[in-house]
GROMACS .gro file of C-alpha atoms in nm:
model
  383
    1UNK     CA    1  -5.415  11.158   0.910
    2UNK     CA    2  -5.214  11.332   1.184
    3UNK     CA    3  -4.874  11.214   1.075
    4UNK     CA    4  -4.559  11.357   0.930
    5UNK     CA    5  -4.597  11.569   0.623
    6UNK     CA    6  -4.361  11.813   0.788
    7UNK     CA    7  -4.572  12.000   1.037
    8UNK     CA    8  -4.414  12.323   0.921
    9UNK     CA    9  -4.059  12.247   1.018
   10UNK     CA   10  -3.857  12.194   0.708
   11UNK     CA   11  -3.804  12.514   0.530
   12UNK     CA   12  -3.924  12.678   0.212
   13UNK     CA   13  -4.191  12.921   0.332
   14UNK     CA   14  -4.151  13.294   0.340
   15UNK     CA   15  -4.215  13.297   0.714
   16UNK     CA   16  -3.905  13.087   0.766
   17UNK     CA   17  -3.866  12.718   0.841
   18UNK     CA   18  -4.020  12.590   1.158
   19UNK     CA   19  -4.351  12.764   1.107
   20UNK     CA   20  -4.226  13.018   1.356
   21UNK     CA   21  -4.254  13.324   1.136
   22UNK     CA   22  -3.958  13.514   1.274
   23UNK     CA   23  -3.818  13.249   1.506
   24UNK     CA   24  -3.489  13.071   1.458
   25UNK     CA   25  -3.486  12.809   1.179
   26UNK     CA   26  -3.561  12.458   1.300
   27UNK     CA   27  -3.291  12.201   1.236
   28UNK     CA   28  -3.435  11.910   1.038
   29UNK     CA   29  -3.257  11.642   1.239
   30UNK     CA   30  -3.364  11.795   1.570
   31UNK     CA   31  -3.722  11.827   1.451
   32UNK     CA   32  -3.723  11.467   1.330
   33UNK     CA   33  -3.593  11.343   1.665
   34UNK     CA   34  -3.845  11.550   1.862
   35UNK     CA   35  -4.150  11.498   1.645
   36UNK     CA   36  -4.146  11.300   1.321
   37UNK     CA   37  -3.987  10.980   1.447
   38UNK     CA   38  -4.290  10.907   1.667
   39UNK     CA   39  -4.509  10.866   1.361
   40UNK     CA   40  -4.280  10.617   1.190
   41UNK     CA   41  -4.393  10.332   1.419
   42UNK     CA   42  -4.690  10.112   1.338
   43UNK     CA   43  -4.803  10.099   1.701
   44UNK     CA   44  -4.861  10.473   1.690
   45UNK     CA   45  -5.052  10.441   1.364
   46UNK     CA   46  -5.260  10.165   1.521
   47UNK     CA   47  -5.356  10.393   1.811
   48UNK     CA   48  -5.488  10.655   1.573
   49UNK     CA   49  -5.655  10.405   1.340
   50UNK     CA   50  -5.834  10.255   1.641
   51UNK     CA   51  -6.004  10.588   1.717
   52UNK     CA   52  -6.355  10.519   1.584
   53UNK     CA   53  -6.476  10.879   1.617
   54UNK     CA   54  -6.182  10.996   1.408
   55UNK     CA   55  -6.210  10.716   1.155
   56UNK     CA   56  -6.587  10.738   1.113
   57UNK     CA   57  -6.576  11.114   1.060
   58UNK     CA   58  -6.318  11.097   0.780
   59UNK     CA   59  -6.476  10.787   0.626
   60UNK     CA   60  -6.820  10.946   0.618
   61UNK     CA   61  -6.682  11.279   0.497
   62UNK     CA   62  -6.520  11.109   0.197
   63UNK     CA   63  -6.784  10.855   0.102
   64UNK     CA   64  -7.087  11.075   0.163
   65UNK     CA   65  -6.930  11.345  -0.056
   66UNK     CA   66  -6.797  11.141  -0.347
   67UNK     CA   67  -6.868  11.430  -0.582
   68UNK     CA   68  -6.561  11.603  -0.437
   69UNK     CA   69  -6.342  11.302  -0.520
   70UNK     CA   70  -6.481  11.130  -0.830
   71UNK     CA   71  -6.249  11.196  -1.122
   72UNK     CA   72  -6.049  11.445  -0.915
   73UNK     CA   73  -5.685  11.485  -0.813
   74UNK     CA   74  -5.615  11.462  -0.439
   75UNK     CA   75  -5.319  11.551  -0.214
   76UNK     CA   76  -5.300  11.374   0.122
   77UNK     CA   77  -5.070  11.574   0.350
   78UNK     CA   78  -4.910  11.346   0.610
   79UNK     CA   79  -5.052  11.020   0.479
   80UNK     CA   80  -4.908  10.796   0.751
   81UNK     CA   81  -5.045  10.448   0.685
   82UNK     CA   82  -5.209  10.578   0.369
   83UNK     CA   83  -5.569  10.520   0.467
   84UNK     CA   84  -5.701  10.861   0.365
   85UNK     CA   85  -5.531  10.825   0.028
   86UNK     CA   86  -5.685  10.478  -0.012
   87UNK     CA   87  -6.033  10.606   0.076
   88UNK     CA   88  -5.991  10.894  -0.169
   89UNK     CA   89  -5.908  10.646  -0.445
   90UNK     CA   90  -6.196  10.419  -0.348
   91UNK     CA   91  -6.428  10.723  -0.366
   92UNK     CA   92  -6.330  10.768  -0.731
   93UNK     CA   93  -6.025  10.993  -0.739
   94UNK     CA   94  -5.830  10.959  -1.061
   95UNK     CA   95  -5.498  11.042  -0.891
   96UNK     CA   96  -5.387  11.069  -0.529
   97UNK     CA   97  -5.051  11.205  -0.413
   98UNK     CA   98  -4.983  11.074  -0.062
   99UNK     CA   99  -4.699  11.266   0.106
  100UNK     CA  100  -4.525  11.127   0.414
  101UNK     CA  101  -4.200  11.251   0.571
  102UNK     CA  102  -4.102  10.931   0.752
  103UNK     CA  103  -4.025  10.571   0.662
  104UNK     CA  104  -4.394  10.500   0.726
  105UNK     CA  105  -4.414  10.578   0.354
  106UNK     CA  106  -4.286  10.225   0.289
  107UNK     CA  107  -4.577  10.076   0.483
  108UNK     CA  108  -4.819  10.307   0.304
  109UNK     CA  109  -4.692  10.185  -0.034
  110UNK     CA  110  -4.734   9.826   0.077
  111UNK     CA  111  -5.089   9.894   0.194
  112UNK     CA  112  -5.177  10.073  -0.128
  113UNK     CA  113  -5.043   9.783  -0.333
  114UNK     CA  114  -5.223   9.525  -0.119
  115UNK     CA  115  -5.548   9.709  -0.193
  116UNK     CA  116  -5.475   9.717  -0.568
  117UNK     CA  117  -5.463  10.097  -0.588
  118UNK     CA  118  -5.100  10.160  -0.689
  119UNK     CA  119  -5.221  10.280  -1.032
  120UNK     CA  120  -5.403  10.567  -0.855
  121UNK     CA  121  -5.217  10.637  -0.530
  122UNK     CA  122  -4.857  10.756  -0.550
  123UNK     CA  123  -4.678  10.763  -0.214
  124UNK     CA  124  -4.409  11.029  -0.197
  125UNK     CA  125  -4.161  11.027   0.092
  126UNK     CA  126  -4.050  11.375   0.192
  127UNK     CA  127  -4.175  11.692   0.356
  128UNK     CA  128  -4.455  11.863   0.169
  129UNK     CA  129  -4.249  12.182   0.154
  130UNK     CA  130  -3.972  12.001  -0.032
  131UNK     CA  131  -4.156  11.776  -0.275
  132UNK     CA  132  -4.282  11.872  -0.619
  133UNK     CA  133  -4.603  11.763  -0.790
  134UNK     CA  134  -4.665  11.756  -1.165
  135UNK     CA  135  -5.003  11.929  -1.131
  136UNK     CA  136  -5.238  12.125  -0.909
  137UNK     CA  137  -5.495  11.930  -0.707
  138UNK     CA  138  -5.871  11.951  -0.656
  139UNK     CA  139  -5.870  11.832  -0.294
  140UNK     CA  140  -5.631  11.850  -0.001
  141UNK     CA  141  -5.711  11.601   0.272
  142UNK     CA  142  -5.517  11.578   0.596
  143UNK     CA  143  -5.556  11.483   0.959
  144UNK     CA  144  -5.334  11.754   1.099
  145UNK     CA  145  -5.501  11.826   1.433
  146UNK     CA  146  -5.302  11.802   1.756
  147UNK     CA  147  -5.403  11.838   2.119
  148UNK     CA  148  -5.626  12.144   2.159
  149UNK     CA  149  -5.614  12.162   1.778
  150UNK     CA  150  -5.286  12.346   1.724
  151UNK     CA  151  -5.025  12.151   1.921
  152UNK     CA  152  -4.768  12.007   1.677
  153UNK     CA  153  -4.805  12.304   1.438
  154UNK     CA  154  -4.877  12.066   1.152
  155UNK     CA  155  -5.140  12.294   1.003
  156UNK     CA  156  -4.850  12.510   0.880
  157UNK     CA  157  -4.770  12.235   0.631
  158UNK     CA  158  -5.131  12.209   0.517
  159UNK     CA  159  -5.136  12.586   0.457
  160UNK     CA  160  -4.814  12.557   0.259
  161UNK     CA  161  -4.958  12.275   0.048
  162UNK     CA  162  -5.284  12.467  -0.005
  163UNK     CA  163  -5.109  12.783  -0.121
  164UNK     CA  164  -4.875  12.591  -0.352
  165UNK     CA  165  -5.082  12.306  -0.490
  166UNK     CA  166  -5.458  12.361  -0.448
  167UNK     CA  167  -5.653  12.479  -0.751
  168UNK     CA  168  -5.851  12.805  -0.708
  169UNK     CA  169  -6.168  12.594  -0.712
  170UNK     CA  170  -6.031  12.329  -0.476
  171UNK     CA  171  -6.171  12.207  -0.144
  172UNK     CA  172  -6.013  12.135   0.193
  173UNK     CA  173  -6.085  11.825   0.407
  174UNK     CA  174  -6.154  11.932   0.679
  175UNK     CA  175  -6.281  12.272   0.574
  176UNK     CA  176  -6.328  12.443   0.911
  177UNK     CA  177  -6.204  12.412   1.270
  178UNK     CA  178  -6.293  12.551   1.612
  179UNK     CA  179  -6.124  12.559   1.952
  180UNK     CA  180  -6.339  12.537   2.266
  181UNK     CA  181  -6.270  12.632   2.629
  182UNK     CA  182  -6.482  12.572   2.939
  183UNK     CA  183  -6.460  12.580   3.321
  184UNK     CA  184  -6.453  12.238   3.486
  185UNK     CA  185  -6.456  12.060   3.820
  186UNK     CA  186  -6.207  11.780   3.871
  187UNK     CA  187  -6.040  11.583   4.147
  188UNK     CA  188  -5.716  11.617   3.952
  189UNK     CA  189  -5.664  11.963   4.098
  190UNK     CA  190  -5.642  11.827   4.452
  191UNK     CA  191  -5.431  11.529   4.344
  192UNK     CA  192  -5.182  11.740   4.155
  193UNK     CA  193  -5.157  11.991   4.438
  194UNK     CA  194  -5.090  11.700   4.675
  195UNK     CA  195  -4.822  11.566   4.437
  196UNK     CA  196  -4.657  11.908   4.427
  197UNK     CA  197  -4.664  11.940   4.807
  198UNK     CA  198  -4.514  11.593   4.835
  199UNK     CA  199  -4.234  11.681   4.595
  200UNK     CA  200  -4.151  11.992   4.798
  201UNK     CA  201  -4.159  11.800   5.127
  202UNK     CA  202  -3.919  11.546   4.976
  203UNK     CA  203  -3.691  11.829   4.864
  204UNK     CA  204  -3.679  11.979   5.213
  205UNK     CA  205  -3.592  11.638   5.362
  206UNK     CA  206  -3.326  11.592   5.094
  207UNK     CA  207  -3.185  11.940   5.160
  208UNK     CA  208  -3.169  11.880   5.535
  209UNK     CA  209  -2.985  11.550   5.482
  210UNK     CA  210  -2.730  11.704   5.245
  211UNK     CA  211  -2.654  11.974   5.498
  212UNK     CA  212  -2.644  11.733   5.791
  213UNK     CA  213  -2.430  11.463   5.628
  214UNK     CA  214  -2.218  11.661   5.385
  215UNK     CA  215  -2.212  12.017   5.518
  216UNK     CA  216  -2.357  12.180   5.203
  217UNK     CA  217  -2.652  12.420   5.231
  218UNK     CA  218  -2.891  12.355   4.939
  219UNK     CA  219  -3.137  12.628   5.038
  220UNK     CA  220  -3.046  12.856   4.749
  221UNK     CA  221  -3.190  12.596   4.507
  222UNK     CA  222  -3.525  12.558   4.683
  223UNK     CA  223  -3.700  12.831   4.484
  224UNK     CA  224  -3.586  12.713   4.137
  225UNK     CA  225  -3.679  12.356   4.235
  226UNK     CA  226  -4.026  12.477   4.333
  227UNK     CA  227  -4.064  12.659   4.001
  228UNK     CA  228  -3.960  12.344   3.816
  229UNK     CA  229  -4.201  12.123   4.007
  230UNK     CA  230  -4.489  12.369   3.978
  231UNK     CA  231  -4.450  12.369   3.601
  232UNK     CA  232  -4.451  11.989   3.597
  233UNK     CA  233  -4.741  11.925   3.836
  234UNK     CA  234  -4.959  12.235   3.805
  235UNK     CA  235  -4.884  12.433   3.491
  236UNK     CA  236  -4.848  12.156   3.233
  237UNK     CA  237  -5.177  12.068   3.067
  238UNK     CA  238  -5.292  11.710   3.112
  239UNK     CA  239  -5.464  11.473   2.874
  240UNK     CA  240  -5.799  11.360   3.008
  241UNK     CA  241  -6.134  11.216   2.902
  242UNK     CA  242  -6.369  11.454   3.077
  243UNK     CA  243  -6.724  11.356   3.158
  244UNK     CA  244  -6.972  11.616   3.032
  245UNK     CA  245  -7.093  11.655   3.392
  246UNK     CA  246  -6.750  11.791   3.484
  247UNK     CA  247  -6.813  12.095   3.265
  248UNK     CA  248  -6.959  12.352   3.503
  249UNK     CA  249  -7.006  12.649   3.270
  250UNK     CA  250  -7.095  12.736   2.915
  251UNK     CA  251  -6.830  12.618   2.667
  252UNK     CA  252  -6.704  12.904   2.454
  253UNK     CA  253  -6.527  12.921   2.119
  254UNK     CA  254  -6.182  13.082   2.144
  255UNK     CA  255  -6.082  13.034   1.778
  256UNK     CA  256  -6.257  12.962   1.449
  257UNK     CA  257  -6.076  12.888   1.125
  258UNK     CA  258  -6.168  12.850   0.762
  259UNK     CA  259  -5.902  12.609   0.635
  260UNK     CA  260  -5.931  12.756   0.288
  261UNK     CA  261  -5.820  13.103   0.399
  262UNK     CA  262  -5.638  13.062   0.734
  263UNK     CA  263  -5.280  13.188   0.751
  264UNK     CA  264  -4.979  13.084   0.957
  265UNK     CA  265  -4.966  13.426   1.124
  266UNK     CA  266  -5.317  13.388   1.268
  267UNK     CA  267  -5.231  13.054   1.435
  268UNK     CA  268  -4.886  13.146   1.561
  269UNK     CA  269  -5.059  13.340   1.835
  270UNK     CA  270  -5.425  13.295   1.926
  271UNK     CA  271  -5.585  13.575   2.127
  272UNK     CA  272  -5.938  13.558   2.260
  273UNK     CA  273  -6.156  13.738   2.511
  274UNK     CA  274  -6.467  13.540   2.597
  275UNK     CA  275  -6.724  13.491   2.871
  276UNK     CA  276  -6.851  13.173   3.035
  277UNK     CA  277  -7.141  13.153   3.279
  278UNK     CA  278  -7.133  12.900   3.564
  279UNK     CA  279  -7.423  12.657   3.529
  280UNK     CA  280  -7.355  12.430   3.827
  281UNK     CA  281  -7.491  12.510   4.172
  282UNK     CA  282  -7.241  12.574   4.452
  283UNK     CA  283  -6.949  12.398   4.290
  284UNK     CA  284  -6.574  12.445   4.266
  285UNK     CA  285  -6.385  12.589   3.973
  286UNK     CA  286  -6.093  12.347   3.952
  287UNK     CA  287  -5.959  12.450   3.614
  288UNK     CA  288  -6.047  12.456   3.246
  289UNK     CA  289  -6.087  12.207   2.966
  290UNK     CA  290  -5.985  12.268   2.606
  291UNK     CA  291  -6.094  12.071   2.299
  292UNK     CA  292  -6.170  12.118   1.929
  293UNK     CA  293  -6.395  12.017   1.647
  294UNK     CA  294  -6.353  12.022   1.270
  295UNK     CA  295  -6.614  12.027   0.997
  296UNK     CA  296  -6.624  11.891   0.644
  297UNK     CA  297  -6.840  12.144   0.459
  298UNK     CA  298  -6.665  12.182   0.127
  299UNK     CA  299  -6.657  12.542   0.005
  300UNK     CA  300  -6.929  12.799  -0.059
  301UNK     CA  301  -6.914  12.748  -0.436
  302UNK     CA  302  -6.889  12.369  -0.404
  303UNK     CA  303  -7.054  12.263  -0.076
  304UNK     CA  304  -7.059  11.918   0.077
  305UNK     CA  305  -7.368  11.715  -0.001
  306UNK     CA  306  -7.352  11.585   0.355
  307UNK     CA  307  -7.174  11.796   0.616
  308UNK     CA  308  -6.976  11.591   0.870
  309UNK     CA  309  -6.833  11.701   1.205
  310UNK     CA  310  -6.555  11.547   1.410
  311UNK     CA  311  -6.570  11.663   1.772
  312UNK     CA  312  -6.341  11.593   2.066
  313UNK     CA  313  -6.581  11.747   2.319
  314UNK     CA  314  -6.632  11.569   2.653
  315UNK     CA  315  -6.853  11.265   2.597
  316UNK     CA  316  -6.966  10.963   2.793
  317UNK     CA  317  -6.960  10.732   2.492
  318UNK     CA  318  -6.763  10.886   2.208
  319UNK     CA  319  -6.410  10.945   2.335
  320UNK     CA  320  -6.115  11.013   2.106
  321UNK     CA  321  -5.740  10.965   2.129
  322UNK     CA  322  -5.713  11.345   2.153
  323UNK     CA  323  -5.925  11.357   2.468
  324UNK     CA  324  -5.925  11.706   2.617
  325UNK     CA  325  -5.646  11.920   2.753
  326UNK     CA  326  -5.705  12.003   3.118
  327UNK     CA  327  -5.556  12.314   3.279
  328UNK     CA  328  -5.583  12.275   3.656
  329UNK     CA  329  -5.577  12.529   3.937
  330UNK     CA  330  -5.373  12.453   4.247
  331UNK     CA  331  -5.629  12.635   4.459
  332UNK     CA  332  -5.985  12.572   4.334
  333UNK     CA  333  -6.238  12.852   4.382
  334UNK     CA  334  -6.595  12.818   4.504
  335UNK     CA  335  -6.840  12.943   4.241
  336UNK     CA  336  -7.217  12.965   4.218
  337UNK     CA  337  -7.471  12.934   3.940
  338UNK     CA  338  -7.483  13.254   3.737
  339UNK     CA  339  -7.129  13.366   3.815
  340UNK     CA  340  -6.962  13.518   3.509
  341UNK     CA  341  -6.608  13.429   3.405
  342UNK     CA  342  -6.444  13.688   3.183
  343UNK     CA  343  -6.154  13.506   3.020
  344UNK     CA  344  -5.858  13.646   2.832
  345UNK     CA  345  -5.653  13.377   2.658
  346UNK     CA  346  -5.328  13.409   2.464
  347UNK     CA  347  -5.183  13.091   2.315
  348UNK     CA  348  -4.844  13.108   2.146
  349UNK     CA  349  -4.570  12.870   2.041
  350UNK     CA  350  -4.295  12.770   2.277
  351UNK     CA  351  -3.966  12.946   2.205
  352UNK     CA  352  -3.780  12.621   2.274
  353UNK     CA  353  -3.996  12.401   2.049
  354UNK     CA  354  -4.239  12.553   1.801
  355UNK     CA  355  -4.457  12.241   1.811
  356UNK     CA  356  -4.544  12.298   2.177
  357UNK     CA  357  -4.769  12.570   2.316
  358UNK     CA  358  -4.780  12.820   2.601
  359UNK     CA  359  -5.100  12.975   2.731
  360UNK     CA  360  -5.146  13.293   2.932
  361UNK     CA  361  -5.489  13.295   3.095
  362UNK     CA  362  -5.651  13.588   3.273
  363UNK     CA  363  -5.977  13.522   3.456
  364UNK     CA  364  -6.208  13.767   3.629
  365UNK     CA  365  -6.501  13.618   3.820
  366UNK     CA  366  -6.811  13.825   3.891
  367UNK     CA  367  -7.126  13.728   4.073
  368UNK     CA  368  -7.453  13.727   3.879
  369UNK     CA  369  -7.524  14.067   4.037
  370UNK     CA  370  -7.207  14.205   3.879
  371UNK     CA  371  -7.006  14.231   4.200
  372UNK     CA  372  -6.639  14.132   4.161
  373UNK     CA  373  -6.558  13.798   4.320
  374UNK     CA  374  -6.203  13.700   4.231
  375UNK     CA  375  -5.938  13.748   3.963
  376UNK     CA  376  -5.627  13.552   3.872
  377UNK     CA  377  -5.364  13.502   3.603
  378UNK     CA  378  -5.216  13.164   3.513
  379UNK     CA  379  -4.950  13.034   3.275
  380UNK     CA  380  -4.988  12.687   3.123
  381UNK     CA  381  -4.787  12.467   2.890
  382UNK     CA  382  -4.911  12.214   2.633
  383UNK     CA  383  -4.621  11.972   2.591
   0.00000   0.00000   0.00000
């Protein structure tokens, strides 16, 4: 599940360590402190294991497609607590290699032993780029998805494992993935704009006091402070459980992936030009929501007997720990039913931390008649 196989940080691939493909190598200790250490705590594992949508999807994918596991060899990339490895063994796998980069591997071993599966499941502590297996595998299973699918860059490690250890006839669990984007209405836009205005008002009071009491003019720092606060309050994506009624236009797919053939280069930078049509009457465009879904379809030559989908789309009843990423606008725009949004999205990895994302969004709004209405460009950060 979404734990610490490596996430593409610890060397070995031709693109260079860090999954950056041309970026500076990522120091292992820095990457562990920033990313891996989080997954070494049981409370974090509990949060993910409590996600019923997530758990049910993987459980059903495995046990309703036992033909992919029975008598087969399985690699679990980022095993965490070991539950996917355990399910694989219970579904009939003859051997399961469960790779985990953190000390959570000790808990996984204990859980495997407590479930009497140590003769099938072998827990290996280390990054998947650094470990060695005695054989190729029939199945790679992993819960690698981060916020808006690609945050954390863990899919790099799954690609590495696939290219190194998956048999030519092997299958990927999940097999496919999609990223979705849609216009939304939300009171968060007004609240965050109010928070930003409050922060700036506080700064001006602070600056006046410094000058009055201590004779130092702080005015030269007002602009950089505003930039800093705007990034924090307005430009940084927020986790949220959106209600489907908050989606005011047609959701659109900005990226589709076949996990059997996807490459690191195609996820280092995602570019998409799509259109969404406003479906709500006389409403406000307050921002955008981003989410993902993954499918368990097997492969063309060896399809799933029962296809399963895990979706993180807005839902009234089936929320996930991923929620949705919300990208707000400080100045919402009035839109009408039938308005067309032409969206240009570029998502790339942060230069400071390859596991975080930056998004450049261009939006052109046209009325249903085709007349131009408004256009804007925004920069967002998924941190």
